[in-house]
Every structure is written in structure tokens, then in C-alpha cells.
Tab-separated table of C-alpha atoms in Angstrom:
chain	number	residue	atom	x	y	z
A	8	MET	CA	102.878	104.265	68.098
A	9	SER	CA	105.027	102.660	70.803
A	10	ALA	CA	107.412	104.486	73.079
A	11	GLU	CA	110.342	102.710	71.444
A	12	SER	CA	109.532	104.273	68.089
A	13	ALA	CA	109.143	107.738	69.589
A	14	THR	CA	112.701	108.854	68.841
A	15	ARG	CA	112.191	111.390	66.109
A	16	GLY	CA	113.091	115.021	66.666
A	17	GLY	CA	110.320	117.166	68.069
A	18	GLU	CA	108.744	114.368	70.101
A	19	TYR	CA	108.915	114.477	73.883
A	20	ILE	CA	107.901	112.202	76.736
A	21	ALA	CA	105.494	113.446	79.383
A	22	LEU	CA	104.860	111.865	82.768
A	23	VAL	CA	101.431	112.792	84.116
A	24	ASP	CA	100.875	112.070	87.809
A	25	VAL	CA	97.757	112.768	89.893
A	26	ASN	CA	98.638	114.711	93.045
A	27	ASN	CA	97.849	112.808	96.262
A	28	PHE	CA	95.600	110.542	94.217
A	29	TYR	CA	93.454	108.847	96.883
A	30	VAL	CA	92.892	112.096	98.757
A	31	SER	CA	92.155	113.990	95.531
A	32	CYS	CA	89.485	111.412	94.603
A	33	GLU	CA	87.825	111.904	97.985
A	34	ARG	CA	87.866	115.692	97.568
A	35	VAL	CA	86.128	115.607	94.181
A	36	PHE	CA	82.873	114.502	95.804
A	37	ASP	CA	83.352	116.207	99.169
A	38	PRO	CA	84.607	119.769	98.608
A	39	ALA	CA	84.597	120.352	102.374
A	40	LEU	CA	87.807	118.291	102.502
A	41	ARG	CA	89.753	120.871	100.504
A	42	HIS	CA	92.479	122.700	102.442
A	43	ARG	CA	92.007	120.285	105.345
A	44	PRO	CA	94.410	117.573	106.516
A	45	VAL	CA	93.146	114.259	105.099
A	46	VAL	CA	94.557	110.737	105.314
A	47	VAL	CA	93.433	107.496	103.667
A	48	LEU	CA	93.939	104.231	105.539
A	49	SER	CA	95.006	100.789	104.371
A	50	ASN	CA	93.000	97.547	104.501
A	51	ASN	CA	91.120	97.149	107.767
A	52	ASP	CA	91.947	100.786	108.587
A	53	GLY	CA	95.383	99.746	109.781
A	54	CYS	CA	97.786	102.494	108.738
A	55	VAL	CA	98.089	105.626	106.628
A	56	VAL	CA	98.688	104.990	102.902
A	57	ALA	CA	97.889	108.437	101.470
A	58	ARG	CA	98.089	111.997	102.802
A	59	SER	CA	97.068	115.452	101.715
A	60	GLN	CA	99.728	118.153	101.799
A	61	GLU	CA	98.085	119.551	104.919
A	62	ALA	CA	98.452	116.147	106.603
A	63	LYS	CA	102.088	115.976	105.557
A	64	ASP	CA	102.603	119.394	107.119
A	65	LEU	CA	101.354	117.954	110.422
A	66	GLY	CA	104.230	115.474	110.296
A	67	ILE	CA	102.088	112.441	109.411
A	68	THR	CA	104.164	109.875	107.543
A	69	THR	CA	103.130	107.082	105.203
A	70	GLY	CA	102.781	103.786	107.040
A	71	VAL	CA	102.112	105.239	110.479
A	72	PRO	CA	99.411	103.208	112.333
A	73	TYR	CA	96.043	104.926	112.536
A	74	PHE	CA	95.932	104.805	116.342
A	75	LYS	CA	98.996	107.049	116.478
A	76	VAL	CA	97.249	109.869	114.600
A	77	ARG	CA	93.719	109.355	115.951
A	78	ASP	CA	94.029	112.230	118.421
A	79	LEU	CA	94.758	114.664	115.571
A	80	GLN	CA	91.113	114.355	114.506
A	81	GLN	CA	90.124	116.398	117.544
A	82	SER	CA	93.174	118.608	117.969
A	83	HIS	CA	93.877	119.514	114.325
A	84	GLY	CA	90.702	118.612	112.424
A	85	LEU	CA	92.270	115.608	110.692
A	86	VAL	CA	89.822	113.838	108.361
A	87	VAL	CA	90.163	110.055	108.024
A	88	ARG	CA	88.896	107.939	105.138
A	89	SER	CA	89.036	104.188	104.549
A	90	SER	CA	90.434	103.034	101.203
A	91	ASN	CA	87.626	103.234	98.650
A	92	TYR	CA	89.175	101.037	95.954
A	93	GLU	CA	86.032	100.974	93.825
A	94	LEU	CA	86.055	104.767	93.575
A	95	TYR	CA	89.803	105.077	93.023
A	96	GLY	CA	89.852	102.461	90.279
A	97	ASP	CA	87.043	104.118	88.372
A	98	MET	CA	88.544	107.604	88.737
A	99	SER	CA	91.867	106.258	87.483
A	100	ALA	CA	90.182	104.838	84.376
A	101	ARG	CA	88.590	108.230	83.693
A	102	VAL	CA	91.930	110.036	84.023
A	103	MET	CA	93.637	107.587	81.660
A	104	GLU	CA	90.869	107.921	79.106
A	105	VAL	CA	91.297	111.698	79.020
A	106	LEU	CA	95.074	111.379	78.725
A	107	GLY	CA	94.682	109.046	75.773
A	108	ARG	CA	93.179	111.922	73.773
A	109	PHE	CA	96.418	113.917	73.896
A	110	GLY	CA	99.405	111.659	73.284
A	111	THR	CA	100.815	110.084	70.152
A	112	TRP	CA	101.197	107.038	72.429
A	113	GLN	CA	100.300	106.237	76.020
A	114	GLU	CA	101.621	103.834	78.654
A	115	VAL	CA	99.712	103.490	81.905
A	116	TYR	CA	102.407	103.059	84.536
A	117	SER	CA	100.277	102.833	87.689
A	118	ILE	CA	96.855	103.754	89.040
A	119	ASP	CA	97.812	107.454	89.071
A	120	GLU	CA	100.649	107.769	86.531
A	121	SER	CA	100.924	107.576	82.760
A	122	PHE	CA	103.584	108.268	80.157
A	123	LEU	CA	102.562	110.122	76.998
A	124	GLY	CA	104.250	111.036	73.742
A	125	LEU	CA	103.892	114.756	72.871
A	126	THR	CA	105.032	116.426	69.659
A	127	GLY	CA	106.018	119.984	68.794
A	128	SER	CA	108.467	122.596	69.965
A	129	PRO	CA	109.170	122.966	73.700
A	130	VAL	CA	106.755	125.906	73.885
A	131	GLN	CA	104.040	123.959	72.044
A	132	VAL	CA	104.568	120.976	74.303
A	133	GLN	CA	104.252	123.236	77.347
A	134	ARG	CA	100.885	124.429	76.050
A	135	SER	CA	99.799	120.827	75.501
A	136	ALA	CA	100.811	119.941	79.050
A	137	ALA	CA	98.816	122.874	80.423
A	138	GLY	CA	95.877	121.703	78.308
A	139	ILE	CA	96.150	118.226	79.795
A	140	ARG	CA	95.937	119.634	83.328
A	141	ALA	CA	92.901	121.723	82.433
A	142	ALA	CA	91.123	118.868	80.663
A	143	ILE	CA	91.570	116.430	83.549
A	144	HIS	CA	90.463	119.049	86.062
A	145	GLN	CA	87.327	119.767	84.054
A	146	ALA	CA	86.426	116.176	83.147
A	147	VAL	CA	87.473	114.347	86.323
A	148	GLY	CA	88.184	117.023	88.929
A	149	VAL	CA	91.576	115.859	90.202
A	150	PRO	CA	94.818	117.901	90.047
A	151	VAL	CA	97.806	116.586	88.103
A	152	CYS	CA	101.406	117.590	87.505
A	153	VAL	CA	103.089	117.110	84.137
A	154	GLY	CA	106.817	116.644	83.632
A	155	VAL	CA	108.170	116.752	80.079
A	156	SER	CA	111.611	115.886	78.768
A	157	SER	CA	113.472	113.742	76.239
A	158	THR	CA	113.488	110.452	78.201
A	159	LYS	CA	111.244	108.703	80.702
A	160	THR	CA	113.720	109.126	83.549
A	161	LEU	CA	114.069	112.843	82.869
A	162	ALA	CA	110.286	113.169	82.506
A	163	LYS	CA	109.912	111.672	85.995
A	164	PHE	CA	112.485	114.156	87.265
A	165	ALA	CA	110.663	117.049	85.566
A	166	ASN	CA	107.430	115.892	87.194
A	167	HIS	CA	109.214	115.970	90.559
A	168	VAL	CA	110.314	119.555	89.869
A	169	ALA	CA	106.761	120.548	88.898
A	170	LYS	CA	105.412	119.181	92.193
A	171	LYS	CA	108.014	120.919	94.335
A	172	ASN	CA	107.748	124.340	92.674
A	173	PRO	CA	104.241	125.896	92.801
A	174	ASN	CA	105.383	128.784	90.598
A	175	LEU	CA	105.488	126.349	87.649
A	176	ALA	CA	101.701	125.866	87.833
A	177	GLY	CA	102.005	122.083	87.694
A	178	VAL	CA	103.994	121.889	84.438
A	179	CYS	CA	107.744	121.503	83.978
A	180	VAL	CA	109.272	121.224	80.519
A	181	GLU	CA	112.934	120.589	81.226
A	182	GLU	CA	114.127	122.083	77.939
A	183	LEU	CA	112.566	125.436	78.878
A	184	MET	CA	114.338	125.736	82.225
A	185	GLU	CA	117.345	127.985	82.662
A	186	PRO	CA	120.454	125.746	82.497
A	187	SER	CA	121.934	127.254	85.660
A	188	VAL	CA	118.685	126.742	87.590
A	189	LEU	CA	118.364	123.172	86.292
A	190	ALA	CA	121.965	122.386	87.264
A	191	ARG	CA	121.422	123.736	90.763
A	192	ILE	CA	118.266	121.662	91.264
A	193	LYS	CA	120.035	118.505	90.089
A	194	SER	CA	122.867	119.171	92.513
A	195	LEU	CA	120.409	119.474	95.419
A	196	VAL	CA	118.011	116.589	94.683
A	197	PRO	CA	119.224	113.319	96.264
A	198	VAL	CA	120.006	110.404	93.995
A	199	THR	CA	117.308	108.321	95.716
A	200	ASP	CA	114.717	110.608	94.095
A	201	VAL	CA	115.730	109.259	90.680
A	202	TRP	CA	113.209	106.847	89.180
A	203	GLY	CA	114.283	103.304	90.025
A	204	VAL	CA	117.012	104.159	92.554
A	205	GLY	CA	116.077	102.743	95.940
A	206	SER	CA	117.568	103.309	99.359
A	207	LYS	CA	119.962	100.335	99.175
A	208	THR	CA	121.331	101.405	95.793
A	209	GLY	CA	121.480	104.981	97.061
A	210	SER	CA	123.632	103.899	100.002
A	211	LYS	CA	126.055	102.092	97.693
A	212	LEU	CA	126.207	105.100	95.366
A	213	ALA	CA	126.894	107.367	98.342
A	214	GLY	CA	129.864	105.169	99.152
A	215	MET	CA	131.198	106.054	95.709
A	216	GLY	CA	130.658	109.770	96.306
A	217	ILE	CA	127.458	109.873	94.232
A	218	GLN	CA	124.723	111.521	96.307
A	219	SER	CA	122.838	113.826	93.917
A	220	ILE	CA	121.177	113.520	90.539
A	221	ALA	CA	123.920	115.704	89.060
A	222	GLU	CA	126.617	113.336	90.315
A	223	LEU	CA	124.812	110.265	88.959
A	224	THR	CA	124.375	112.027	85.600
A	225	ALA	CA	128.139	112.625	85.463
A	226	ALA	CA	129.002	109.008	86.318
A	227	ASP	CA	130.633	106.645	83.798
A	228	PRO	CA	127.850	104.359	82.461
A	229	GLN	CA	130.235	101.426	81.955
A	230	ALA	CA	131.570	101.691	85.505
A	231	ILE	CA	128.022	101.839	86.842
A	232	ARG	CA	127.124	98.700	84.903
A	233	LYS	CA	130.124	96.788	86.274
A	234	ARG	CA	129.429	97.850	89.836
A	235	PHE	CA	125.632	97.562	89.730
A	236	SER	CA	123.601	96.405	86.732
A	237	VAL	CA	122.531	97.202	83.195
A	238	VAL	CA	119.334	98.669	84.667
A	239	LEU	CA	121.217	101.405	86.519
A	240	GLN	CA	123.427	101.945	83.469
A	241	ARG	CA	120.285	102.689	81.476
A	242	THR	CA	119.240	105.176	84.146
A	243	VAL	CA	122.539	107.037	83.721
A	244	LEU	CA	122.126	107.049	79.939
A	245	GLU	CA	118.549	108.317	80.279
A	246	LEU	CA	119.717	111.114	82.588
A	247	ASN	CA	122.038	112.148	79.768
A	248	GLY	CA	119.252	112.225	77.190
A	249	THR	CA	119.582	108.762	75.593
A	250	ARG	CA	116.327	106.834	75.401
A	251	CYS	CA	116.859	103.219	76.393
A	252	ILE	CA	113.858	102.309	78.555
A	253	GLY	CA	111.150	100.742	76.419
A	254	PRO	CA	107.482	100.202	77.196
A	255	VAL	CA	106.849	99.845	80.912
A	256	GLU	CA	104.159	97.447	82.096
A	257	GLU	CA	101.754	98.442	84.828
A	258	ARG	CA	103.196	97.814	88.256
A	259	SER	CA	100.493	95.261	88.989
A	260	ASP	CA	101.586	91.696	88.282
A	261	LYS	CA	100.363	90.782	84.812
A	262	GLY	CA	101.044	87.099	85.494
A	263	GLN	CA	98.508	86.808	88.313
A	264	VAL	CA	95.081	87.884	89.429
A	265	MET	CA	94.972	88.063	93.212
A	266	PHE	CA	92.140	88.600	95.645
A	267	THR	CA	93.670	88.546	99.131
A	268	ARG	CA	92.394	90.374	102.183
A	269	SER	CA	92.676	90.561	105.947
A	270	PHE	CA	89.493	89.929	107.921
A	271	SER	CA	87.957	92.467	110.278
A	272	HIS	CA	87.043	89.572	112.623
A	273	PRO	CA	88.750	86.160	112.896
A	274	VAL	CA	87.289	83.280	110.896
A	275	ARG	CA	87.082	80.135	113.023
A	276	SER	CA	84.622	77.719	111.423
A	277	ARG	CA	84.570	75.792	108.157
A	278	GLU	CA	81.242	77.414	107.308
A	279	GLN	CA	82.788	80.887	107.558
A	280	MET	CA	85.863	79.836	105.584
A	281	ARG	CA	83.623	78.399	102.859
A	282	GLU	CA	82.017	81.835	102.610
A	283	VAL	CA	85.462	83.442	102.342
A	284	MET	CA	86.711	81.099	99.610
A	285	SER	CA	83.432	81.361	97.703
A	286	TYR	CA	83.461	85.142	97.857
A	287	TYR	CA	87.145	85.506	96.923
A	288	ALA	CA	87.039	82.943	94.105
A	289	GLN	CA	84.108	84.714	92.493
A	290	LYS	CA	85.821	88.099	92.868
A	291	ALA	CA	88.931	86.719	91.185
A	292	ALA	CA	86.853	85.117	88.418
A	293	SER	CA	85.058	88.411	87.836
A	294	ARG	CA	88.385	90.202	87.559
A	295	LEU	CA	89.588	87.602	85.044
A	296	ALA	CA	86.452	88.117	82.978
A	297	SER	CA	86.813	91.912	83.028
A	298	GLU	CA	90.370	91.538	81.705
A	299	GLY	CA	89.396	88.936	79.106
A	300	ARG	CA	91.797	86.314	80.460
A	301	TYR	CA	91.765	82.688	81.605
A	302	ALA	CA	93.682	80.880	84.349
A	303	SER	CA	95.164	77.396	84.475
A	304	LEU	CA	96.338	77.397	88.108
A	305	MET	CA	94.624	78.467	91.326
A	306	THR	CA	96.256	78.958	94.728
A	307	VAL	CA	94.203	79.261	97.919
A	308	THR	CA	95.708	80.542	101.153
A	309	ALA	CA	94.709	81.422	104.701
A	310	GLY	CA	96.615	82.301	107.834
A	311	THR	CA	96.463	83.058	111.507
A	312	SER	CA	98.344	85.998	112.961
A	313	ARG	CA	102.059	85.384	113.396
A	314	PHE	CA	101.854	87.396	116.605
A	315	ALA	CA	98.905	85.552	118.140
A	316	SER	CA	99.487	83.596	121.321
A	317	GLY	CA	97.392	80.627	120.181
A	318	GLN	CA	98.165	77.881	117.677
A	319	GLN	CA	99.376	79.094	114.286
A	320	SER	CA	98.161	77.720	110.968
A	321	PHE	CA	98.977	78.746	107.399
A	322	PRO	CA	97.144	76.397	105.025
A	323	SER	CA	97.682	76.771	101.278
A	324	ALA	CA	97.170	74.649	98.195
A	325	GLN	CA	97.723	74.849	94.469
A	326	ILE	CA	95.047	73.450	92.198
A	327	ARG	CA	95.931	72.673	88.590
A	328	LEU	CA	92.738	73.465	86.689
A	329	PRO	CA	91.458	70.951	84.106
A	330	ARG	CA	91.971	73.608	81.432
A	331	ALA	CA	92.369	77.375	81.168
A	332	THR	CA	89.132	78.820	82.533
A	333	ARG	CA	87.434	81.735	84.248
A	334	ASP	CA	84.281	79.806	85.132
A	335	PRO	CA	83.114	81.102	88.541
A	336	ILE	CA	81.251	77.863	89.380
A	337	LEU	CA	84.295	75.668	88.839
A	338	LEU	CA	86.710	78.057	90.572
A	339	THR	CA	84.400	78.478	93.552
A	340	SER	CA	83.813	74.754	93.936
A	341	LEU	CA	87.531	73.917	93.791
A	342	ALA	CA	88.576	76.750	96.135
A	343	VAL	CA	86.022	75.789	98.788
A	344	LYS	CA	86.879	72.082	98.568
A	345	ALA	CA	90.638	72.674	98.757
A	346	MET	CA	90.528	74.908	101.844
A	347	ASP	CA	87.882	72.776	103.527
A	348	GLY	CA	90.371	69.959	103.938
A	349	LEU	CA	93.245	72.182	105.060
A	350	MET	CA	91.969	74.604	107.698
A	351	GLU	CA	91.808	73.647	111.365
A	352	PRO	CA	88.500	74.777	112.914
A	353	GLY	CA	88.925	76.706	116.142
A	354	ASN	CA	92.017	78.607	115.038
A	355	ASP	CA	91.692	82.344	114.549
A	356	TYR	CA	92.319	82.884	110.830
A	357	VAL	CA	92.863	86.566	110.089
A	358	ARG	CA	93.463	86.542	106.328
A	359	GLY	CA	92.803	84.519	103.206
A	360	GLY	CA	93.192	84.696	99.471
A	361	VAL	CA	92.637	83.243	96.035
A	362	ILE	CA	95.368	83.687	93.430
A	363	LEU	CA	94.884	82.814	89.772
A	364	SER	CA	97.948	82.322	87.579
A	365	GLY	CA	99.076	80.606	84.394
A	366	LEU	CA	97.067	83.250	82.570
A	367	SER	CA	96.263	83.300	78.873
A	368	ASP	CA	94.186	85.429	76.553
A	369	GLU	CA	92.385	82.453	75.019
A	370	PRO	CA	90.375	79.631	76.602
A	371	ASP	CA	91.223	76.024	75.892
A	372	ALA	CA	89.307	74.351	73.113
A	373	GLU	CA	86.648	72.701	75.283
A	374	GLU	CA	86.122	75.885	77.294
A	375	LEU	CA	85.575	77.783	74.058
A	376	GLU	CA	83.098	75.162	72.900
A	377	LEU	CA	81.137	74.876	76.151
A	378	GLY	CA	81.594	78.384	77.459
A	379	LEU	CA	82.832	76.702	80.653
A	380	GLY	CA	85.941	75.336	82.312
A	381	HIS	CA	84.793	71.711	82.625
A	382	THR	CA	83.245	68.893	80.641
A	383	GLU	CA	80.142	66.892	81.502
A	384	GLY	CA	82.090	64.453	83.664
A	385	GLU	CA	84.198	67.082	85.434
A	386	ARG	CA	81.457	69.542	86.227
A	387	PRO	CA	80.787	69.995	89.966
A	388	ALA	CA	77.709	68.123	91.108
A	389	SER	CA	76.016	71.357	92.143
A	390	ALA	CA	76.292	72.741	88.658
A	391	GLY	CA	73.939	70.257	87.116
A	392	ASN	CA	74.599	69.408	83.471
A	393	THR	CA	73.445	71.988	80.927
A	394	GLY	CA	71.775	74.034	83.661
A	395	GLY	CA	75.196	74.526	85.233
A	396	GLU	CA	76.591	75.736	81.947
A	397	ARG	CA	73.819	78.286	81.613
A	398	ILE	CA	74.252	79.484	85.209
A	399	SER	CA	77.990	79.978	84.773
A	400	HIS	CA	77.569	81.875	81.528
A	401	MET	CA	74.796	84.013	83.045
A	402	VAL	CA	76.902	84.915	86.116
A	403	GLN	CA	79.796	85.991	83.914
A	404	GLN	CA	77.545	88.124	81.698
A	405	VAL	CA	75.754	89.819	84.594
A	406	THR	CA	78.946	90.629	86.526
A	407	GLN	CA	80.630	92.001	83.422
A	408	ARG	CA	77.678	94.253	82.647
A	409	PHE	CA	76.489	95.301	86.108
A	410	GLY	CA	79.483	94.752	88.386
A	411	SER	CA	80.625	92.081	90.820
A	412	ARG	CA	77.996	92.966	93.448
A	413	ALA	CA	75.076	92.387	91.086
A	414	ILE	CA	74.963	88.604	91.377
A	415	GLY	CA	76.824	85.769	93.025
A	416	LEU	CA	76.791	82.163	94.127
A	417	GLY	CA	75.748	81.350	97.678
A	418	ARG	CA	76.602	84.052	100.227
A	419	THR	CA	78.244	86.162	97.524
A	420	GLY	CA	74.797	86.772	96.034
A	421	ILE	CA	73.575	88.470	99.227
A	422	ALA	CA	73.986	92.237	99.406
A	423	GLN	CA	74.803	92.273	103.132
A	424	GLU	CA	78.531	91.978	103.794
A	425	PRO	CA	79.566	89.037	106.031
A	426	ASP	CA	80.943	89.939	109.463
A	427	TRP	CA	84.483	88.859	108.489
A	428	SER	CA	84.679	91.236	105.519
A	429	MET	CA	87.322	93.947	105.428
A	430	LYS	CA	86.887	96.672	108.018
A	431	ARG	CA	86.324	100.086	106.430
A	432	GLU	CA	84.850	102.209	109.186
A	433	PHE	CA	85.464	105.534	107.428
A	434	ILE	CA	84.517	104.525	103.879
A	435	SER	CA	83.026	107.144	101.584
A	436	GLN	CA	80.398	106.375	98.966
A	437	ARG	CA	81.244	104.614	95.700
A	438	TYR	CA	79.958	107.642	93.875
A	439	THR	CA	80.709	106.434	90.332
A	440	THR	CA	80.241	102.646	90.464
A	441	ASP	CA	77.106	101.978	92.531
A	442	TRP	CA	73.623	103.150	91.533
A	443	GLU	CA	72.547	103.421	95.163
A	444	GLU	CA	75.513	105.658	96.042
A	445	LEU	CA	75.451	108.187	93.214
A	446	PRO	CA	76.030	111.796	94.321
A	447	ALA	CA	72.845	113.644	95.216
A	448	VAL	CA	72.401	117.212	93.965
A	449	ARG	CA	70.261	119.400	96.183
A	450	ALA	CA	68.897	122.815	95.270
């Protein structure tokens, strides 16, 4: 059942959100991190992207560079972790699988959020929400808050209330709140805390005398549409209990598969850049295969630092593929060749990427017939006729079954990370996705 059809009486919308998701994932496998200030850093350990409540209480803000909080490790026992995307992605999948057991419908909104349809009376729905929290804690080990109301926007607001009020034990069903208490909260919560209202829109609303959720709820929807957009009009209608926001896609771009990273050390030579393009193209191809999709356009990019004193260079190229494909041999060959003719050896390149777009769910006819993205005449010389076809098919099968690190072409097939790979000095183990890093239980 879709969210759009969930309009019958007795059916509510729940927004389930994992608390401090990245930090919570780290704490599942390292209980010593509980009740301690913990931060998770961005790519190359640059800045803070996630914080525990204890870290927030120290005044650490999202986006602050790591070097500015480094001293807190000694003075306040701050624990630092590098982003462990393999772990977080797998833990997210486990949370979403558990949630799918409870709702009449489910929409995954982001890596740590999902909308669910729940049926029953408000009291029954509250029990279901409490059951969701218990089930996720038992099966996955991360804490969640659940907000329940009649629309998605109000469910997001209820989730906000659940997070800010510990006495609610992580569950807020708006219909069960005292009207006077609910009205007071809405009058105190700023309008920028409403789902979809950013700081720029908030500033414009403030100029109209609308600064709280209560004031936005009381606004004239037609006037809001004329002054802003139909999107904000829908927000006002949703705040008043009218469902008008349909299924929401995941925040990741469904029209592209991107593998872009900054390097821990500059890449200066063509040989190093060939490694980068080979590695990234195969990662992107593996992601395509895991999603069951095919690409018809590939973009390769690289860049020096805009702040470097030396010569700057930002090579990029778009390659129209012969047909929709996810063949790692073809994608790797084309990516390496394209960047090889664009980069200027000697420059300090600090980032690169491979972006696949023009996606479809079905291969072109020849790809379907050959199991590849090229014909006999178009196949790269290194592929080698039917042997190339078999290699490509084998790589796809192995990576789908055993993961992207199990096999690769060229340097990508070597377990040791190249020296330009992303810096993750404080990385924890990939406890759930790597056989060599499974948790060890000691008596």
C-alpha cells in the first residue's frame, strides 16, 4: 500500500529516526563509548559530521574542523572515529528491514529515517511505536525515536518532540498530547524546525511575522503559495492535518551513481591517476550491479585544490557509452583512457570521481544478449574476445556475492589500499561486512 492511499480513518503516519545514527552504530560494537562524548569525522578526517549528545554538550558543532576539537580528546575524553560507511550502510539496511515488519507501507527517506503507515486507535498506535523501538534495540542495538501523527510533516514534528522530551520514552503520538501542551510547544518551536523550511525561507517568513510552527500553521495557505511556492503551501496544509505530500524518494540522487572522493595524498602521475580511475570506475560499476541498474553516460573528474599556490587543473569529460551497461571492464577502460589524456602530470590532484548517469533498469538488447556493454568490435583490446566476456561476467557475480573488495581489475584486485586512498585514521572495524573484521567474543 502506498502512502497516497493511506487516507482511511484509523491509519497514522510514523516517522522513525535513529538517534545520532553514526555514533549509535559505533556504540553497538564498542559499549565503552556509551555516555562518553563521541564525534564522527567526514572524508579524510576533515570535520565533524556526527556527534553524541555528550559531544553536543561540550559545545561541538557539526562542520567544525577536527583540529579545533583535537585538544578535547585529552581534556574531556573526547572519542574520535572516522566515517565507517560500510558499517553504517549495513546497519541502516538492518534497521529498515525490521521497520518493514511493522508498517502497512514503508518509505525509506534517508540512511537513518523511514516513514511507516500504522493502523489502530491512538493508544494502539502508541503501543506499536513502543514495540518498534524495542524490536530495533533488540535486533540491531541502536536507539530510535518515533513520531506519529496524521501527516508526514506532523509526524516529523512529533519525532522532534519525542527527541526533545526524555519523559516520552522516545515515542510521541501527537493525538495523545494535551492540546494546551501541544499548543505551547508549537508556539515555542521555531519555524525553521519544520520539515522542509530552511534558513532562507525562515528569514522571509520572519519578515511576515511568522516565526513559530504555530504561526505557520495559522497562515493562509493561498497567501503562502503566492508569496513562496506550492511546496510551502503543502507544508501549511499538512500542519493543519491535510495529507498532500506523496511518496518521498530517498535523498540520494536516483538519477546518478557517484563515486567521488578526496585523496589523503596528492596524485601527481598518470600511473597513480590510472589507479584512481580504475578503482573508482569499478566501485561505481559494483554499485550499479547491486542496484540492478545500467548507465548510458559516464563522467570522470579530477581537481587540484582551489587554495593551492601552484597551477590549478580541473579536468573532466563525459563519455557517451555505446549502450546502457554496467560492465566493469568497459567502464574501467573508458574512464582510464579519458582521464589519461586530460590530466597534467606534476600537478597536485587532491580529488577525483566517476559519475554514472542516464540510468535504466534494463540493459540494451546487445548487452542482454552478451552479458556485456560492448560488441566484438567495440570490446577493449585487453578484454580479449569471449574471454573478456567471461571475465566481466565473473567480476560482476563475485562482487555481488562477496562484496566489492573480493575481486577487481588491476590495482583494485589487491587488498592493500593505495597511498592516495581516503584518509581514515580513526576507523573502526567493518564488523558486519568483512569476514576478517567480525566481532570477537572472549570468555
